[in-house]
Short mmCIF file of C-alpha atoms in Angstrom, two decimals:
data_model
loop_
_atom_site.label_atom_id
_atom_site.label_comp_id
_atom_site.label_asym_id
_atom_site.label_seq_id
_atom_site.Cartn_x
_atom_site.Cartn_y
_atom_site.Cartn_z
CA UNK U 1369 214.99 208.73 60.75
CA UNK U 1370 215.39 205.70 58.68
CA UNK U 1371 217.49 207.57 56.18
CA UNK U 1372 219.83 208.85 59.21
CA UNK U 1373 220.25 205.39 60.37
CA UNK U 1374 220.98 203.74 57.19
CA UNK U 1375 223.10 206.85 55.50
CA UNK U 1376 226.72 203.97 55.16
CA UNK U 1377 224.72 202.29 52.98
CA UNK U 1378 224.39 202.95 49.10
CA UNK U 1379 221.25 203.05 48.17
CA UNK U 1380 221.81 203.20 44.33
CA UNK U 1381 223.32 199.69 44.78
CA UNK U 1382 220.69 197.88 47.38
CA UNK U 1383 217.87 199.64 44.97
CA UNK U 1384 219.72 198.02 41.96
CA UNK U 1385 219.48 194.41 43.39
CA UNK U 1386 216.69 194.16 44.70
CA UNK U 1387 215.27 195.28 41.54
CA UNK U 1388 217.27 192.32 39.45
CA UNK U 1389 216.24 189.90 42.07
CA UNK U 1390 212.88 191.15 41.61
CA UNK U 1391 212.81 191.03 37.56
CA UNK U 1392 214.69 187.36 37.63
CA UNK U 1393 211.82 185.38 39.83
CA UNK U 1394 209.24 187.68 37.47
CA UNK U 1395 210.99 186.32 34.39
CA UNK U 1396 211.38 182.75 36.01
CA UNK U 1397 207.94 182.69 36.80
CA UNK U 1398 206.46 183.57 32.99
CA UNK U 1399 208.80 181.87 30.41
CA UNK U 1400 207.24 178.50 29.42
CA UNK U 1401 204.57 178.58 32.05
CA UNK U 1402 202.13 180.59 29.66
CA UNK U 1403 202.90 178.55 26.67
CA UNK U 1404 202.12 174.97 28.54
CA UNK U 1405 198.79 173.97 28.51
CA UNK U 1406 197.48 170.84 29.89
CA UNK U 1407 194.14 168.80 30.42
CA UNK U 1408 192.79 165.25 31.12
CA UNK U 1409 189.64 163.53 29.75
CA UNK U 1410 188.20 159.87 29.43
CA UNK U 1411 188.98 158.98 25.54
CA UNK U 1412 189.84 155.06 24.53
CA UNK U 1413 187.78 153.55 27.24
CA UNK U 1414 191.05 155.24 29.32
CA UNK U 1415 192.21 158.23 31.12
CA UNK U 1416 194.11 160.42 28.81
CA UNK U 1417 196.53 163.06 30.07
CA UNK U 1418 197.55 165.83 26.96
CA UNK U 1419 200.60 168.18 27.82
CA UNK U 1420 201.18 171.06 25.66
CA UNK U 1421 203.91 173.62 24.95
CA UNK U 1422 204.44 175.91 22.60
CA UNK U 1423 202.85 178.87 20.86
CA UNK U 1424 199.22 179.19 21.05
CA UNK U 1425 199.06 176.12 23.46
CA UNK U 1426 195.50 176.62 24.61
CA UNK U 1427 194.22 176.65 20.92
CA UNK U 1428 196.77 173.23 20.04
CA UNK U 1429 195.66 171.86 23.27
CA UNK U 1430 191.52 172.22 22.32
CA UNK U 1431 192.55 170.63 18.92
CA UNK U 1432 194.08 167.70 20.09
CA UNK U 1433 191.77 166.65 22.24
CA UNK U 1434 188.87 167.20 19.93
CA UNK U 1435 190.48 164.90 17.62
CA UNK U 1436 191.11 162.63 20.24
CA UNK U 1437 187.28 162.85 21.95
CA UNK U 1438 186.26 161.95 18.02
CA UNK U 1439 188.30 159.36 17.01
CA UNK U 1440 187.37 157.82 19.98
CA UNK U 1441 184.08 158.12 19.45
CA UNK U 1442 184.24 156.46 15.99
CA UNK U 1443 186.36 153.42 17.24
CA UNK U 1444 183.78 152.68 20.12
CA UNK U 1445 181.11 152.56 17.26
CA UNK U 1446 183.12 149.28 15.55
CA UNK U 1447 182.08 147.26 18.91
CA UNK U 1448 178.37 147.76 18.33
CA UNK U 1449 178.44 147.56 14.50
CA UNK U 1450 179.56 145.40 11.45
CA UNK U 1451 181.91 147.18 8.56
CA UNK U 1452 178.84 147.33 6.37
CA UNK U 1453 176.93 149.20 9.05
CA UNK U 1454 179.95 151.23 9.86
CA UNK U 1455 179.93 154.88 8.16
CA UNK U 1456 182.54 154.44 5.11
CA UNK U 1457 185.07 157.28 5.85
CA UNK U 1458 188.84 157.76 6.06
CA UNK U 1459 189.55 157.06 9.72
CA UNK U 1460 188.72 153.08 9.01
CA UNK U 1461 189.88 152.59 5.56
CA UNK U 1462 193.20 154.23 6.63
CA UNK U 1463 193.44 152.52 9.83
CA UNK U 1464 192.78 149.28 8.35
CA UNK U 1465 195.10 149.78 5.36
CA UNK U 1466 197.79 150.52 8.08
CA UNK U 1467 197.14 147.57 10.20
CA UNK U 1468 197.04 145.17 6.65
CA UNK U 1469 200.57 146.77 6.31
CA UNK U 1470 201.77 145.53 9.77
CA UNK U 1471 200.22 142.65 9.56
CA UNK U 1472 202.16 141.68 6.23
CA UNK U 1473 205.32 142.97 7.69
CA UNK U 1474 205.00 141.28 11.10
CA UNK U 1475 202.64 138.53 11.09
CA UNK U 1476 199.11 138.19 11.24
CA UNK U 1477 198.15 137.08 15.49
CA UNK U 1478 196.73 140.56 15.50
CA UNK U 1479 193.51 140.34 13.51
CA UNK U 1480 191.29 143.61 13.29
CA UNK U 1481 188.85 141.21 12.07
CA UNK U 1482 188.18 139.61 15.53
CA UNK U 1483 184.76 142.00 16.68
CA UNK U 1484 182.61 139.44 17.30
CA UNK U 1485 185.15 137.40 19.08
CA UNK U 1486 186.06 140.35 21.37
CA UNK U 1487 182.19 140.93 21.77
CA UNK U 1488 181.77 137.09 22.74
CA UNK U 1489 183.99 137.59 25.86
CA UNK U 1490 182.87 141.03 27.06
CA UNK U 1491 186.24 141.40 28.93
CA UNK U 1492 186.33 145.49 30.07
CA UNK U 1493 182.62 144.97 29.71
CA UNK U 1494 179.96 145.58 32.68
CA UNK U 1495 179.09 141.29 31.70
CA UNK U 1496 182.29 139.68 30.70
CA UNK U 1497 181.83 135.24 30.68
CA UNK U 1498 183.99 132.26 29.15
CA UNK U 1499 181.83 131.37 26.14
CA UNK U 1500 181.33 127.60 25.28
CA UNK U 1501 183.41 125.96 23.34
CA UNK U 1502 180.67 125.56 20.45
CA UNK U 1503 180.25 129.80 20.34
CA UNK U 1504 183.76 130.15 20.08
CA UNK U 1505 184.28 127.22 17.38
CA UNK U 1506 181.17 129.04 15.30
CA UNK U 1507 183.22 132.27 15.33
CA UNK U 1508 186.27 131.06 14.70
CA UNK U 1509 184.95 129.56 12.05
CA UNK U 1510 184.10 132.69 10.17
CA UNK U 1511 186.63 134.90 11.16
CA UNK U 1512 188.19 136.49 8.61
CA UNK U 1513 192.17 136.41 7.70
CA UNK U 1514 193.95 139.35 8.62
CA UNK U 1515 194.86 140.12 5.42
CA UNK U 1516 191.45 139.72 3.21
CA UNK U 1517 191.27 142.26 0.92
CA UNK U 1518 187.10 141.32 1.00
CA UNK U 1519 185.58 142.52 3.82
CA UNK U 1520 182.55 140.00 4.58
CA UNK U 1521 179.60 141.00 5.17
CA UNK U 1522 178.78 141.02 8.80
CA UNK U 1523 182.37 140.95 9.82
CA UNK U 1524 182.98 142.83 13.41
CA UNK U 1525 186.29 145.39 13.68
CA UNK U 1526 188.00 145.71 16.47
CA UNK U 1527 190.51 148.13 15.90
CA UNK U 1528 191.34 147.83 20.31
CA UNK U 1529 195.08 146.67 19.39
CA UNK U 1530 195.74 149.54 17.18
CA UNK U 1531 193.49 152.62 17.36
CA UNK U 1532 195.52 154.72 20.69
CA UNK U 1533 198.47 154.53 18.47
CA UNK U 1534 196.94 155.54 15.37
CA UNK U 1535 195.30 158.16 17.37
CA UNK U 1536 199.01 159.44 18.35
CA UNK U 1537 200.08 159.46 15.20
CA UNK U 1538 197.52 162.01 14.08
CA UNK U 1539 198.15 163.86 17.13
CA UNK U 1540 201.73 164.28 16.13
CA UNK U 1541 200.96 165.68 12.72
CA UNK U 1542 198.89 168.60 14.48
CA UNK U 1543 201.55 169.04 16.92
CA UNK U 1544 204.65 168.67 13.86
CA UNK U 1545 202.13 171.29 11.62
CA UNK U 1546 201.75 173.77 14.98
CA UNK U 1547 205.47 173.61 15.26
CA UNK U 1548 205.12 173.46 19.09
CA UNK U 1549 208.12 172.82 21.51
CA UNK U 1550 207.18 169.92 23.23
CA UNK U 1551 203.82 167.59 23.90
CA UNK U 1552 203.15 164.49 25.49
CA UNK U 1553 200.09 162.50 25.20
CA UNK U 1554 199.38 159.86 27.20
CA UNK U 1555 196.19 157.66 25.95
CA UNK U 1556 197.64 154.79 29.30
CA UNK U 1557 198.74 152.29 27.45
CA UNK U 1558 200.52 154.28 24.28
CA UNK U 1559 201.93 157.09 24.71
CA UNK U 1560 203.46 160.10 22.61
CA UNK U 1561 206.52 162.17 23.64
CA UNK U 1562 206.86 165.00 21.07
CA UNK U 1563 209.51 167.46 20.29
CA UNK U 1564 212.11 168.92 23.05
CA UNK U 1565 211.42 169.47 26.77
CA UNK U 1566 212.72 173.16 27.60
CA UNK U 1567 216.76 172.50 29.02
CA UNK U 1568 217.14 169.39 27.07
CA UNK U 1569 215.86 167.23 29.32
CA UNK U 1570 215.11 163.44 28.29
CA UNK U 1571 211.18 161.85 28.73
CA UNK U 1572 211.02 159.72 31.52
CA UNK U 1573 208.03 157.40 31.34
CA UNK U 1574 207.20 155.19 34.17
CA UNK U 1575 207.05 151.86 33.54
CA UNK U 1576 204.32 150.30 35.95
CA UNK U 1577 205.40 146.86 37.29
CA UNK U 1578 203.10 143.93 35.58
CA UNK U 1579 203.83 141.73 38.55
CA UNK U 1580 201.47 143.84 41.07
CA UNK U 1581 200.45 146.55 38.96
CA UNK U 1582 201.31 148.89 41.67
CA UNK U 1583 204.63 151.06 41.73
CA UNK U 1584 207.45 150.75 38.67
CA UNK U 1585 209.27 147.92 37.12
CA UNK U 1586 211.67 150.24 35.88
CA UNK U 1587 211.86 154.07 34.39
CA UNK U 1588 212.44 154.81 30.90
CA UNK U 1589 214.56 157.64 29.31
CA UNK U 1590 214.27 158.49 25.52
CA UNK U 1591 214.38 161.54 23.04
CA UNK U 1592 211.03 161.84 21.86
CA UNK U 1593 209.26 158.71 20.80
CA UNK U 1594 205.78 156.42 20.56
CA UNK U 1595 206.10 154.32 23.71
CA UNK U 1596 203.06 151.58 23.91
CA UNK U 1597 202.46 148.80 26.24
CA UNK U 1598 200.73 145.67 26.30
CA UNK U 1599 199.67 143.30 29.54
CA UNK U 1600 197.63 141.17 31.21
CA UNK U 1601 197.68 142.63 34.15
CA UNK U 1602 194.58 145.30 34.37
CA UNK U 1603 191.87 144.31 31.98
CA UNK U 1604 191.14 140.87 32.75
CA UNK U 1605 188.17 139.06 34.73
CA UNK U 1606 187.89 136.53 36.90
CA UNK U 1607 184.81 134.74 37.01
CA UNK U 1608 183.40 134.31 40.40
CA UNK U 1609 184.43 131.56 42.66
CA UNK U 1610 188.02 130.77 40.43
CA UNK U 1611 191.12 131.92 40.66
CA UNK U 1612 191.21 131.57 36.67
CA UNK U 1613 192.30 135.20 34.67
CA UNK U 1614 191.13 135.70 31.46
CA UNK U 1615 193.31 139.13 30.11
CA UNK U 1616 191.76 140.96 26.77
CA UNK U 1617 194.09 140.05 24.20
CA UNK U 1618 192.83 137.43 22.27
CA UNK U 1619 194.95 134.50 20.83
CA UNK U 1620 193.22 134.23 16.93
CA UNK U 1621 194.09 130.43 16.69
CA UNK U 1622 191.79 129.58 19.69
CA UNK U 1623 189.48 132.12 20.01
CA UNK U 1624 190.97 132.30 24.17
CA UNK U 1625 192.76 134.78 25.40
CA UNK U 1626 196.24 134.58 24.91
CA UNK U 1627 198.51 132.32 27.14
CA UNK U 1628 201.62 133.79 27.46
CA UNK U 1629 204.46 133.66 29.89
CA UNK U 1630 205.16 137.60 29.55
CA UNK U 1631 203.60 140.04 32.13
CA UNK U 1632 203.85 142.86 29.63
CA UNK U 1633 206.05 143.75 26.72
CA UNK U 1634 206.49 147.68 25.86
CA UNK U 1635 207.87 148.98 22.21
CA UNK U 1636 209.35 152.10 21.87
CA UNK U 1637 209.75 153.46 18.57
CA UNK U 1638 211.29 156.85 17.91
CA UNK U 1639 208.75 159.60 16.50
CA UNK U 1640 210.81 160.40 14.07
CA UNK U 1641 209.83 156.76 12.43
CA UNK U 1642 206.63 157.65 10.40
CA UNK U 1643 203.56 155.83 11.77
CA UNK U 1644 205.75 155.02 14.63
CA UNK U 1645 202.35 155.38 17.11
CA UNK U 1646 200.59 152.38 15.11
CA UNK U 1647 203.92 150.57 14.81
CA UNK U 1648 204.35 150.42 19.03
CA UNK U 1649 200.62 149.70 19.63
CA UNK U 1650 200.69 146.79 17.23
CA UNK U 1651 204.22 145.06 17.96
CA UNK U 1652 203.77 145.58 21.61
CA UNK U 1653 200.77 143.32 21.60
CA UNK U 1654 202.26 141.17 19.39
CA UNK U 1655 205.70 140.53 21.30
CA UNK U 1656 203.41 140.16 24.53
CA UNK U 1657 201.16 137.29 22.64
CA UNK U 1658 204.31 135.56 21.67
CA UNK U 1659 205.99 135.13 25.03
CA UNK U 1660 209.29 134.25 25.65
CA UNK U 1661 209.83 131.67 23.39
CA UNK U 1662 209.61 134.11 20.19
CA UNK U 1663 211.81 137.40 22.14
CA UNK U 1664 214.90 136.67 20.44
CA UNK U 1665 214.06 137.93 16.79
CA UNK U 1666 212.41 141.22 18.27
CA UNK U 1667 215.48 142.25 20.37
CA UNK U 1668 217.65 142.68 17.04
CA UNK U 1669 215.39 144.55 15.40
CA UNK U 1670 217.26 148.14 15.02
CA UNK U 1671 213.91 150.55 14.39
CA UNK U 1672 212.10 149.88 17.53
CA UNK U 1673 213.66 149.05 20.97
CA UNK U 1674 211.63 146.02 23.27
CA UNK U 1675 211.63 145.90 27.25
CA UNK U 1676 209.60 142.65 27.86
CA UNK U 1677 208.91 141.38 31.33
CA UNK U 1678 208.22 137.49 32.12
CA UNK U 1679 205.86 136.41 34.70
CA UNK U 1680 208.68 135.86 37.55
CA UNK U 1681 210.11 139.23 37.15
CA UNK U 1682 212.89 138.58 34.12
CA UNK U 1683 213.53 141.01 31.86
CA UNK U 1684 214.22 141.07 28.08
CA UNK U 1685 215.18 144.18 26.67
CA UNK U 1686 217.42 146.46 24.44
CA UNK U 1687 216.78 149.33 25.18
CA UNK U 1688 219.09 152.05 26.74
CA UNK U 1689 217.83 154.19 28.28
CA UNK U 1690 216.10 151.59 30.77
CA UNK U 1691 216.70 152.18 34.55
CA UNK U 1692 215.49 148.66 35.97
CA UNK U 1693 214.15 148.78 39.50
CA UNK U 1694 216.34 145.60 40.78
CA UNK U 1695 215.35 146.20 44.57
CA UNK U 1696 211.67 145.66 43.13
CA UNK U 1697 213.06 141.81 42.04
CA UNK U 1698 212.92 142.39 38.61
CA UNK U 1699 216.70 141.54 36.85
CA UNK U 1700 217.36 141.00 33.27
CA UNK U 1701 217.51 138.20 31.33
CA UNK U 1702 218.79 139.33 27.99
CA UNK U 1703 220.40 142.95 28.08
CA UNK H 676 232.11 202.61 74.68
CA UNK H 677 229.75 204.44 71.86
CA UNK H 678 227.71 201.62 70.23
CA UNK H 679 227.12 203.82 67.19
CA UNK H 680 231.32 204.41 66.90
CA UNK H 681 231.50 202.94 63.65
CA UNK H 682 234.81 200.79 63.66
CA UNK H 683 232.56 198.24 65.41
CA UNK H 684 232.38 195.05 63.58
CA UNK H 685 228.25 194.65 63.33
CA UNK H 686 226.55 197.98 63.92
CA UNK H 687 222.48 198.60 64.86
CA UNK H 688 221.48 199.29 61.79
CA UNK H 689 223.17 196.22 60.42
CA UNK H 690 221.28 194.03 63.02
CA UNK H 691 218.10 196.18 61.52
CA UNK H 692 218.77 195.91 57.81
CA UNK H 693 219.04 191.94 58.30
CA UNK H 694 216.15 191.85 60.03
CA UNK H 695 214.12 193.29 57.71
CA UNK H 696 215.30 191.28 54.67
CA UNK H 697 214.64 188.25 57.21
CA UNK H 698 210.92 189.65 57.69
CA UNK H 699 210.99 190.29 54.07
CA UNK H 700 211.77 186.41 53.66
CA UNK H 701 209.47 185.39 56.09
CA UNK H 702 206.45 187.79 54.49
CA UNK H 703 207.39 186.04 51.12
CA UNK H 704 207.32 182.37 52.14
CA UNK H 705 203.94 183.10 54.54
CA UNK H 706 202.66 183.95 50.50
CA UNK H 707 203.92 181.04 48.99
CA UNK H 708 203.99 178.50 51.28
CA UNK H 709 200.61 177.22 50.93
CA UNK H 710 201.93 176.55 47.42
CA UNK H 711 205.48 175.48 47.29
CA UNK H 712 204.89 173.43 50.84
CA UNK H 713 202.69 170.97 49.05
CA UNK H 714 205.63 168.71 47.89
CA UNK H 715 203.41 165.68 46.67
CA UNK H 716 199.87 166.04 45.83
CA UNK H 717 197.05 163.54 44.16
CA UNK H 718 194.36 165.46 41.90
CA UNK H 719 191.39 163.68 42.15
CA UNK H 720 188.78 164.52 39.34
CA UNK H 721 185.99 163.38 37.79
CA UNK H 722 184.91 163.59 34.16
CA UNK H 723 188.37 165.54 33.65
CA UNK H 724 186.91 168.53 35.96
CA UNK H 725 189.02 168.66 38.98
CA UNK H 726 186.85 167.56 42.17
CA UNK H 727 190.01 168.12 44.97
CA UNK H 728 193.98 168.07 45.51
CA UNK H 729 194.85 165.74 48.25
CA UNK H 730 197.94 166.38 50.04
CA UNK H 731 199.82 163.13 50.68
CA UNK H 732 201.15 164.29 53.61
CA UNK H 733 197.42 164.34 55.56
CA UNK H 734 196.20 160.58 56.53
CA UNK H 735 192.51 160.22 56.51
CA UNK H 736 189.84 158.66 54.00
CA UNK H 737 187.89 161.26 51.97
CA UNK H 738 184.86 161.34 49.62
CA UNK H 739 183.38 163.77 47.69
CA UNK H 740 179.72 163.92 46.56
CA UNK H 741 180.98 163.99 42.62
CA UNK H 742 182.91 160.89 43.24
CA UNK H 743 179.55 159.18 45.04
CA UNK H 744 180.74 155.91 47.17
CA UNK H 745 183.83 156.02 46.31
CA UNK H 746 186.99 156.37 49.16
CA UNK H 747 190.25 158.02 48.74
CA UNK H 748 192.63 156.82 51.48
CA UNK H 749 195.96 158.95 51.77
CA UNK H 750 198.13 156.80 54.40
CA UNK H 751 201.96 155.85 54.65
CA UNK H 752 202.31 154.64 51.23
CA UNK H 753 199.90 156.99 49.20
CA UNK H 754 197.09 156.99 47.81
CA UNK H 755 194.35 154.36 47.18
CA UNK H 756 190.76 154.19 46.55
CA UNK H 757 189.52 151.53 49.31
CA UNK H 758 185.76 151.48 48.29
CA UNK H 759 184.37 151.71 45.00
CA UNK H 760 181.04 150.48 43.56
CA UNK H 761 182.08 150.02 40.15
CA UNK H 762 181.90 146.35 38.52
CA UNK H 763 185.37 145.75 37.87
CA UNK H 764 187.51 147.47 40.89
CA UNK H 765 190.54 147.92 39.03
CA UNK H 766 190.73 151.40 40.63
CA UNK H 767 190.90 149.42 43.95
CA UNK H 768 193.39 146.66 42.33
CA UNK H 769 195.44 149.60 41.51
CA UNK H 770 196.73 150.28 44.95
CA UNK H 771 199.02 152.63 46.50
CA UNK H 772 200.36 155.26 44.39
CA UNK H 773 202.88 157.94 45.52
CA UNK H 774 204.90 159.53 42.65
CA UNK H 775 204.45 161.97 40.50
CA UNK H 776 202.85 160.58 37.21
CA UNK H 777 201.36 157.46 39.08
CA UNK H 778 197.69 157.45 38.78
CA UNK H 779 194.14 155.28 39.89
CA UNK H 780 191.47 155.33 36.70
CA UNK H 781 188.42 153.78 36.90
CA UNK H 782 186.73 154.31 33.86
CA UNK H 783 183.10 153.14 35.35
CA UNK H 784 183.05 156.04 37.53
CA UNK H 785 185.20 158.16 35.66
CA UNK H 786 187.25 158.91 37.91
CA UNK H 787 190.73 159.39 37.94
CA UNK H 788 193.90 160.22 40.34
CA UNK H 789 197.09 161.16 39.75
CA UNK H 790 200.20 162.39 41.65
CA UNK H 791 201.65 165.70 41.09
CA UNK H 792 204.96 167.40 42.55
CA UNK H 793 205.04 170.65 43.08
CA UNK H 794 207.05 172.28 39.75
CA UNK H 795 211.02 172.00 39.10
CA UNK H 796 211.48 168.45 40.97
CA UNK H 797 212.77 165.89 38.08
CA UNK H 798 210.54 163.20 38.15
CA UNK H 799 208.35 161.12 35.82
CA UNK H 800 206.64 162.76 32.96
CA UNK H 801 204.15 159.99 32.42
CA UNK H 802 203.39 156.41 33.58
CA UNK H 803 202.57 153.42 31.23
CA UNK H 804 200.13 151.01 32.55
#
């Protein structure tokens, strides 16, 4: 019957498309879907998101994030201990040997010396408080210089302005030695975009407005890269009854938090700079202690590009591949 | 006039044949559309195991026993937590999130949600906060 009623048609060629159609969607739907893998855990005190894709993604994928769960693990342990209690292995001694680097080719407001001075606040801590002026002048007092070659005994680390983008950098040797397509790690604040997304598509990170801390100051495209930003505008406390914010940077001269007129400053460096993930993590912290005042050296630099934001919205920045969000009130100072 | 004479312009079995690659369509699409209709989801999960996907397109407050007191509200502008017992509240601070890559932590509960498009839109790979 059916074959009667459809006997004009040529059933070679309707067989022949529909069977194209059918292996296009069945090709569509497998490449790069079975070589992405992807998971989320709590590493860094933050929420970490780890994209993966490539060839044996699932095995890549557990890797990563067992380096990540550890590394974590040991930096949490410098909050509760001093360096002489702290196990001596390679994770600290190279960490710290990259920071002294920084630290002599930058400038030394980010001290990974300052443990006991981060412990005396308890900012991100269930008990944070403003210590008295006679706690903070005691550890000031014996806090040791950046650059000391002599740990001292009892000394606290506090590798917080450093260790995510350490942590990416040994996340994109595993990803470099697995020769995988693309990855991108995203520890919140410091992030790594690895490698090639499939149809040469650039990154786009999100850049999450400082003013409210809700929506986007402005989106971000780059090649891949170490992005990391630093803020005010998340871990901070109030204490009750004041209006007063104390953020969790820490300004070494005065044992306070730092005051700065920036909301956040981001670095991105691109990954093909080695140690690029420590390099972001350190100078975005830095540029965001300095404020405004201190911007113009950072914007010439030709390694790294900057996209600082000032309290009223103002943007400093030279980077690119920035899409500000003007209709958000955010406009640029220095382009 | 024969209405199987076949110098007419549309014949039966042309009406037929299109109406079964329209059924054929509309079988296909009755598969996927639980899937591809969800334009804009959040992923709410806890301890990185997935506890629920939220579609932002259904208002209401939700909780979930894994998440204990805490309140997803999917509204107008998103998704927010509106009650949390944690010390801090910078889950609640957060606010309303609503694109892809945008997410709510809060570390105390470990809990964490994000916004997800369904695949092939071009949006954000990753926010910075």
């Amino acid at each position: 019957m059916a074959r009667r009623f459809f006997r004009h048609y040529n059933y070679n060629k309707i067989a022949g498309t529909v069977s194209a159609a059918a292996l296009t969607i069945l090709l569509c739907s497998c490449s790069g879907a079975d070589k992405t893998a992807s998971s989320q855990s709590f590493v860094f005190d933050t929420y970490s998101q780890i994209t993966v894709c490539g060839n044996d993604s699932e095995d890549v994928l557990s890797e990563v994030g067992s380096i990540l769960s550890e590394m974590s693990g040991d930096f949490d342990l410098c909050y509760d201990m001093t360096a002489n209690e702290l196990p001596q292995n390679d994770l600290y001694c190279d960490c710290l040997s990259k920071t002294r680097e920084l630290n002599r080719r930058y400038g030394n407001s980010i001290n990974v010396f300052c443990g006991k001075l981060t412990k005396l606040w308890g900012i991100s801590t269930d008990s944070p408080r403003v210590p008295a002026d006679e706690e903070l002048a005691a550890v000031l007092a014996e806090l040791p210089d950046a650059l000391t070659e002599n740990i001292p005994y009892g000394a606290m680390l506090d590798f917080g302005a450093v260790s995510k983008g350490y942590a990416c950098d040994k996340v994109f040797e595993v990803l470099e030695k697995k020769d995988m397509d693309y990855g991108i790690i995203s520890l919140s604040s410091t992030t790594l975009m690895y490698g090639k997304k499939h149809g040469g598509k650039p990154f786009r990170t999100g850049l999450t407005n400082p003013l409210t801390g809700e929506g986007y100051a402005g989106i971000i495209e780059t090649e891949a890269a170490f992005i990391s930003t630093s803020g005010g505008y998340e871990r901070y406390f109030s204490p009750e009854g004041t209006n007063d914010k104390y953020c969790h940077i820490m300004d070494m001269t005065t044992g306070r938090p730092v005051e700065t007129d920036f909301a956040s400053a981001t670095v991105i460096v691109p990954a093909d700079v080695t140690d690029g993930g420590i390099l972001s993590d350190f100078l975005a912290t830095m540029i965001f202690s300095e404020g405004t005042g201190n911007i113009d050296k950072w914007l010439v630099c030709d390694d790294f590009q900057v996209v600082a934001i000032s309290a009223d919205g103002g943007v400093y920045s030279n980077c690119e591949g920035l899409e500000l969000n003007e209709s958000g009130g955010f406009y640029y100072e220095y382009k | 006039m024969n209405i199987n004479d076949d110098r007419k312009l549309i014949r039966v079995r042309d009406i037929v044949l299109i109406a079964a690659v329209l059924a054929a369509a509309a079988a296909v699409y009755w598969v996927t559309a639980d899937f591809s209709g969800k334009k804009r989801y959040a992923v709410i999960s806890c301890g990185g195991e997935t506890v629920a996907e939220v579609s932002l397109d259904r208002f209401g407050d939700y909780s979930f026993p894994e998440t204990g007191d805490m309140v997803f509200t999917v509204g107008g502008n998103g998704i927010s937590v509106s009650k949390s017992g944690c010390p801090d509240k910078i889950c609640m601070r957060t606010g309303n999130i609503s694109r892809a890559g945008e997410a709510i932590i809060c570390v105390p509960n470990r809990t964490a949600v994000t916004v997800k498009n369904a695949p092939g839109e071009n949006d954000i790979d990753v926010v910075l906060r």
